[in-house]
Structures are given as structure tokens and as C-alpha cells.
XYZ file of C-alpha atoms in Angstrom:
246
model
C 8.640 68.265 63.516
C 6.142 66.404 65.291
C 5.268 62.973 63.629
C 1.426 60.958 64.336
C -1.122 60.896 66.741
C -1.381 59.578 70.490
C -3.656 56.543 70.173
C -7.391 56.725 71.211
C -8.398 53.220 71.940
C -6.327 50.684 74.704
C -7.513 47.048 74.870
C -7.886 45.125 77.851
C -6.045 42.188 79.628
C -9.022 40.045 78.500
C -8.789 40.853 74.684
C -5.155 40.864 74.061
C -4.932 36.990 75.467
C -8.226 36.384 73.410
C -6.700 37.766 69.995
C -3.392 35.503 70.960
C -5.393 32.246 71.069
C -7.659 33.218 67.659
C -6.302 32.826 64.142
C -6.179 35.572 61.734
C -8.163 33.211 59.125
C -11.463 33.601 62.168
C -10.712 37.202 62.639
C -10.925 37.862 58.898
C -14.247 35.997 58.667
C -15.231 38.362 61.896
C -14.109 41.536 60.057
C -15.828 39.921 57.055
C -19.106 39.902 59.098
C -18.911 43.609 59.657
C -17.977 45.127 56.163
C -14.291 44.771 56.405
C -12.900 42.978 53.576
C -9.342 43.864 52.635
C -7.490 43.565 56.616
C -5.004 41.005 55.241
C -1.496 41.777 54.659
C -1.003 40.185 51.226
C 2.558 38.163 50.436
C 3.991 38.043 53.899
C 6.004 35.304 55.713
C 6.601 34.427 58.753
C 10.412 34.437 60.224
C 8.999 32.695 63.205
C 5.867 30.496 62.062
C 5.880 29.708 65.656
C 5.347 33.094 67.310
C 2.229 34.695 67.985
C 1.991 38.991 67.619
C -0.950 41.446 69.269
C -0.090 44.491 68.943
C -0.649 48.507 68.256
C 0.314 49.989 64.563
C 3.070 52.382 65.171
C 3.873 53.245 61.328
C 6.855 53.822 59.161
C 6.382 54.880 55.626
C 9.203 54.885 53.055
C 9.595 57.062 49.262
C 11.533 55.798 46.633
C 15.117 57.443 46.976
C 16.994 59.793 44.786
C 20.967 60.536 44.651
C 20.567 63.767 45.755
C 18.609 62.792 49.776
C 18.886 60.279 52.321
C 22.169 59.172 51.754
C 23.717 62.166 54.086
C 20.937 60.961 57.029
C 21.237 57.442 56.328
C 22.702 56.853 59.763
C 21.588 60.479 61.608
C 20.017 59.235 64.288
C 18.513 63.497 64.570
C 17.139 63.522 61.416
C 16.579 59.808 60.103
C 12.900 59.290 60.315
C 13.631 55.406 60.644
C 16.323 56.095 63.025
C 13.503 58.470 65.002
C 11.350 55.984 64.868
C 12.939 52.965 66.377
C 13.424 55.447 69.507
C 9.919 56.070 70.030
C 8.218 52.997 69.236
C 6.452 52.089 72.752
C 5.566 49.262 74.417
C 3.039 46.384 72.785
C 3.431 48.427 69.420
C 3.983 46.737 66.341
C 6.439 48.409 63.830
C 4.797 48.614 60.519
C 6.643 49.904 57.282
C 5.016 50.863 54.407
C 8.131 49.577 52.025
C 5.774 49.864 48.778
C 6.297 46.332 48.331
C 9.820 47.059 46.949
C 12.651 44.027 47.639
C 15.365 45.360 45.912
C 16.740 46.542 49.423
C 16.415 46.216 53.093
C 13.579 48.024 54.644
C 14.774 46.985 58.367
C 17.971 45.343 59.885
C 18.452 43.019 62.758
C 20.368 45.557 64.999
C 17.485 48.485 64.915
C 15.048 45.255 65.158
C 16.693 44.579 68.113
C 16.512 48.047 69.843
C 12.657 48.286 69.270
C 12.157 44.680 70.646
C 13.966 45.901 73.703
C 11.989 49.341 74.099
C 8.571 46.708 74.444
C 7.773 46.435 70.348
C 5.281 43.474 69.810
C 6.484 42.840 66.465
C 7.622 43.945 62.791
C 6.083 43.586 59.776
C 7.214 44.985 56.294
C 5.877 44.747 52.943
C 9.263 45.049 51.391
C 12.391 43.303 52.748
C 14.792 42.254 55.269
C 18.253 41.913 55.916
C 20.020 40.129 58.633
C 17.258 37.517 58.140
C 19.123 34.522 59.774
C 20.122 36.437 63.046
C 15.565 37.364 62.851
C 14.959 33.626 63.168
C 16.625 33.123 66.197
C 15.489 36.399 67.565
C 12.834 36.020 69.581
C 10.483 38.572 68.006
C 7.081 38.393 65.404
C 8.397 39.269 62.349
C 7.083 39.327 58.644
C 8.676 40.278 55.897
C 8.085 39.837 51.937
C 11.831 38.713 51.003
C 14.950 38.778 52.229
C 17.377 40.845 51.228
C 21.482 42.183 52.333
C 21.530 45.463 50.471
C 21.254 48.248 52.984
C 17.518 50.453 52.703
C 19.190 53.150 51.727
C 19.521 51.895 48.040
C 16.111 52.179 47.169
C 13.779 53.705 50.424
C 13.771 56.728 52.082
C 12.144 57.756 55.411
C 9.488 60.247 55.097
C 7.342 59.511 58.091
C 6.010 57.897 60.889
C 2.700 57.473 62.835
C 0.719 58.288 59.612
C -1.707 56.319 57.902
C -0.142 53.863 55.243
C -0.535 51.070 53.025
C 1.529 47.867 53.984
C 0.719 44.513 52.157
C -1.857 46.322 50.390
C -4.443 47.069 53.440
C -4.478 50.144 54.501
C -2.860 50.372 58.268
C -4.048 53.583 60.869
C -1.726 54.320 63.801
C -3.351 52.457 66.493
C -5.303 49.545 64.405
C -4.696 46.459 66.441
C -2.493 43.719 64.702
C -2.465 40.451 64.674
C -0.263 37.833 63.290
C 0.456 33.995 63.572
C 1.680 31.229 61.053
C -0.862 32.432 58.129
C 0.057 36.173 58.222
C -1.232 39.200 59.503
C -4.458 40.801 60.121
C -5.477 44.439 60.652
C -8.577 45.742 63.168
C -9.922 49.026 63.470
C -9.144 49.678 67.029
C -12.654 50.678 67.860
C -14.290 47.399 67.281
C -11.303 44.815 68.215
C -12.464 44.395 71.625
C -16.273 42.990 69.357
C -14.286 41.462 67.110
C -12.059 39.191 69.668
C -15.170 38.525 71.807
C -16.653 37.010 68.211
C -13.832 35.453 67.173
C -13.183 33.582 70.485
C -16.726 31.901 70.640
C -16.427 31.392 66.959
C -13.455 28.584 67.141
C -15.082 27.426 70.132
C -18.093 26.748 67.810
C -16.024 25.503 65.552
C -14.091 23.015 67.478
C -17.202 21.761 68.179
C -18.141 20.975 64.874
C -14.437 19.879 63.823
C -14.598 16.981 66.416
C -17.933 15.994 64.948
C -16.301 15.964 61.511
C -13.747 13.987 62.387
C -16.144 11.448 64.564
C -17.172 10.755 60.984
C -20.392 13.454 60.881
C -21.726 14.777 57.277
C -21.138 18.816 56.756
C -25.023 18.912 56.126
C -26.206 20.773 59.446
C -23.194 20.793 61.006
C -21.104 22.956 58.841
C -22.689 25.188 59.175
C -24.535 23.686 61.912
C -28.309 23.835 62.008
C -30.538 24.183 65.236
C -30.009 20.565 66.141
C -25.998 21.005 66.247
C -26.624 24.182 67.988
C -28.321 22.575 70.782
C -25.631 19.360 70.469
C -23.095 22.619 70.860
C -24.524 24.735 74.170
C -24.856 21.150 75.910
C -21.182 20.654 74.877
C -19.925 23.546 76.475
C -22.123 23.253 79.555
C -20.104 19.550 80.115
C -17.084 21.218 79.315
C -17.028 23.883 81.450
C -17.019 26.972 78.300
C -19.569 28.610 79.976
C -18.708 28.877 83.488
């Protein structure tokens, strides 16, 4: 059976470090800009607060079980469509399982977690749960999770697909949307306008740095927050001294 689509759209050097240095809360106001306004993955957390993730969806999607499937694949790694897709997960891909928001089980496990991380994955991100969730925050891996949880997946989800479109957090994820996370959460962009939306994004927090250190210099919000034409002005003379637009 063969599972998903090659993806269409590759990002360069230039916009992967740019999404790394952006939050998701300016990339949401970006994607806000343009139309998009459910790209947040509601009730995650962070196992590593500290961690940043850019990646590539590569999907998982889970059913509900039933007594009378999965249990006989749970650990067929021929026929397991999680087992499948830990081994072809690809490099700068971020693992993203559609878990239906369910937490009465696992959705994922520190020892497959470790396998993609080793084949190149940028990250995991569930809407269900986790087990193994001590050994994740040492791991050195973006991960995000709705709960923890030690009862094995195979209680309550079974592997239908990967590489398909799915909903995760309730935001609908395509194989191939970029993803980003940080300490807030994560964010999903179309892959066709992420290189726009970085670009944006980028000169946006430089804008607003701008305007923070007036803020804090003691400045009113009027014409500054947003800033007016005066500010504006005050802002391309700011990053002339500094250097922003060389």
C-alpha cells in the first residue's frame, strides 16, 4: 500500500533560520494578515519550553480501536502503520499524529521517539498523549504533547495512516505544511506562502522591538503601538544606526 504524497515545496537556508528566531504568536498575526485564522494547535505543551522546532508535516492519523484489530499488529513492524511510519519519516520532518485529542492512552513512546529523532525528525507533536514523558524531557528533541500518559496506544488508537491530511489540535495539518513550535505552542503554514510569511514575520519583531524599547523608555502606546508615520520614520533611522538594513 502506498501511504501520502512527496512534498512540493522545500524552504531555503534563509527561511528555516528566520522561522527559528520568530515566535509563533508573530507568525499567527502574519497568517492572520492573509486569511488564515485557525493555524494554532490548541491545548499543547511543551516537554522542552526551551527548544525551538521548523519543520515539514509528515502525518500519522489514529481510529479509535476495537477488540477485534490492532492488537495482533501492535508491534508488526510490516504492517503497523505507526511502526511504518517511524521508518520513513525523513530528515527536518516533524511527526504529527492526529490522536483525536484522546488521553486515555499513549499515542507515542520514547523508544520510537527516539528512532525518528535519529533518522533527522525535527520534532513531535500529538494532540493526544505521551508516555515515557520523563525520559522526553531530557531528550533532546521538540516535543508537544496534550497529557501524559503510561498506558500503551494500543488501548484506545489504532494506525490507519500516514502522509494524509489530518486534524491535530484542531487545525487542520497537510503533509508538507511547515511547522513551527517554541515555548507558546505550535503553528501551522501552508507551505506555499511560508517563505512570505517568515520574510513578514522577521521584519515584524524587528518593528516591534523597536517599539518595545520605546515602551519601556517610558513612551505612550498612542502612535507607537501601533506606530504612526512619526515612529515609522523614528524606526527606518533605527535600523539604519543599527545595522538591520545592511
Amino acid at each position: 500500500m502506498a501511504y501520502g504524497a512527496p512534498r512540493t515545496h522545500d524552504l531555503s537556508p534563509a527561511t528555516f533560520e528566520k522561522l527559528r528566531q520568530t515566535s509563533t504568536a508573530t507568525l499567527t498575526s502574519q497568517l492572520l494578515k492573509r486569511g488564515f485564522r485557525n493555524v494554532f494547535l490548541g491545548g499543547l505543551q511543551a516537554l522542552r519550553p526551551d527548544l525551538r522546532m521548523v519543520g515539514y508535516a509528515f502525518t500519522l492519523r489514529y481510529a479509535p480501536t476495537r477488540e477485534d484489530v490492532g492488537f495482533e499488529v501492535e508491534y508488526d513492524n510490516e504492517t503497523n502503520v505507526q511502526r511504518l511510519a517511524v521508518e520513513a519519516i525523513g530528515e527536518d520532518e516533524v511527526l504529527v499524529i492526529d490522536a483525536r485529542g484522546e488521553t486515555r492512552a499513549a499515542s507515542f513512546g520514547h523508544i520510537l521517539a527516539t528512532r525518528i529523532k535519529n533518522r533527522g525528525a525535527a520534532g513531535l507533536v500529538s494532540d493526544g498523549a505521551l508516555r515515557d514523558t520523563p525520559a522526553f524531557r531530557e531528550m533532546e528533541f521538540p516535543t508537544y504533547i496534550k497529557a501524559p500518559h503510561a498506558t500503551t496506544s494500543s488501548v484506545v488508537h489504532y494506525p490507519v495512516d500516514m502522509n494524509v491530511p489530518v486534524g491535530c489540535g484542531g487545525v487542520l495539518v497537510m503533509p508538507g505544511d511547515v511547522v513551527v513550535g517554541d515555548a507558546e505552542g505550535v503553528v501551522v503554514i501552508p507551505a506555499r506562502i511560508a517563505e512570505s510569511v517568515a520574510q513578514d514575520a522577521f521584519e515584524q519583531e524587528l518593528l516591534e522591538e523597536f517599539v518595545l524599547s520605546k515602551v519601556r523608555a517610558g513612551s505612550s502606546i498612542k502612535g507607537v503601538y501601533p506606530p504612526d508615520e512619526k515612529t515609522l520614520a523614528e524606526y527606518s533611522e533605527w535600523r539604519r544606526r543599527s545595522g538591520e538594513d545592511s
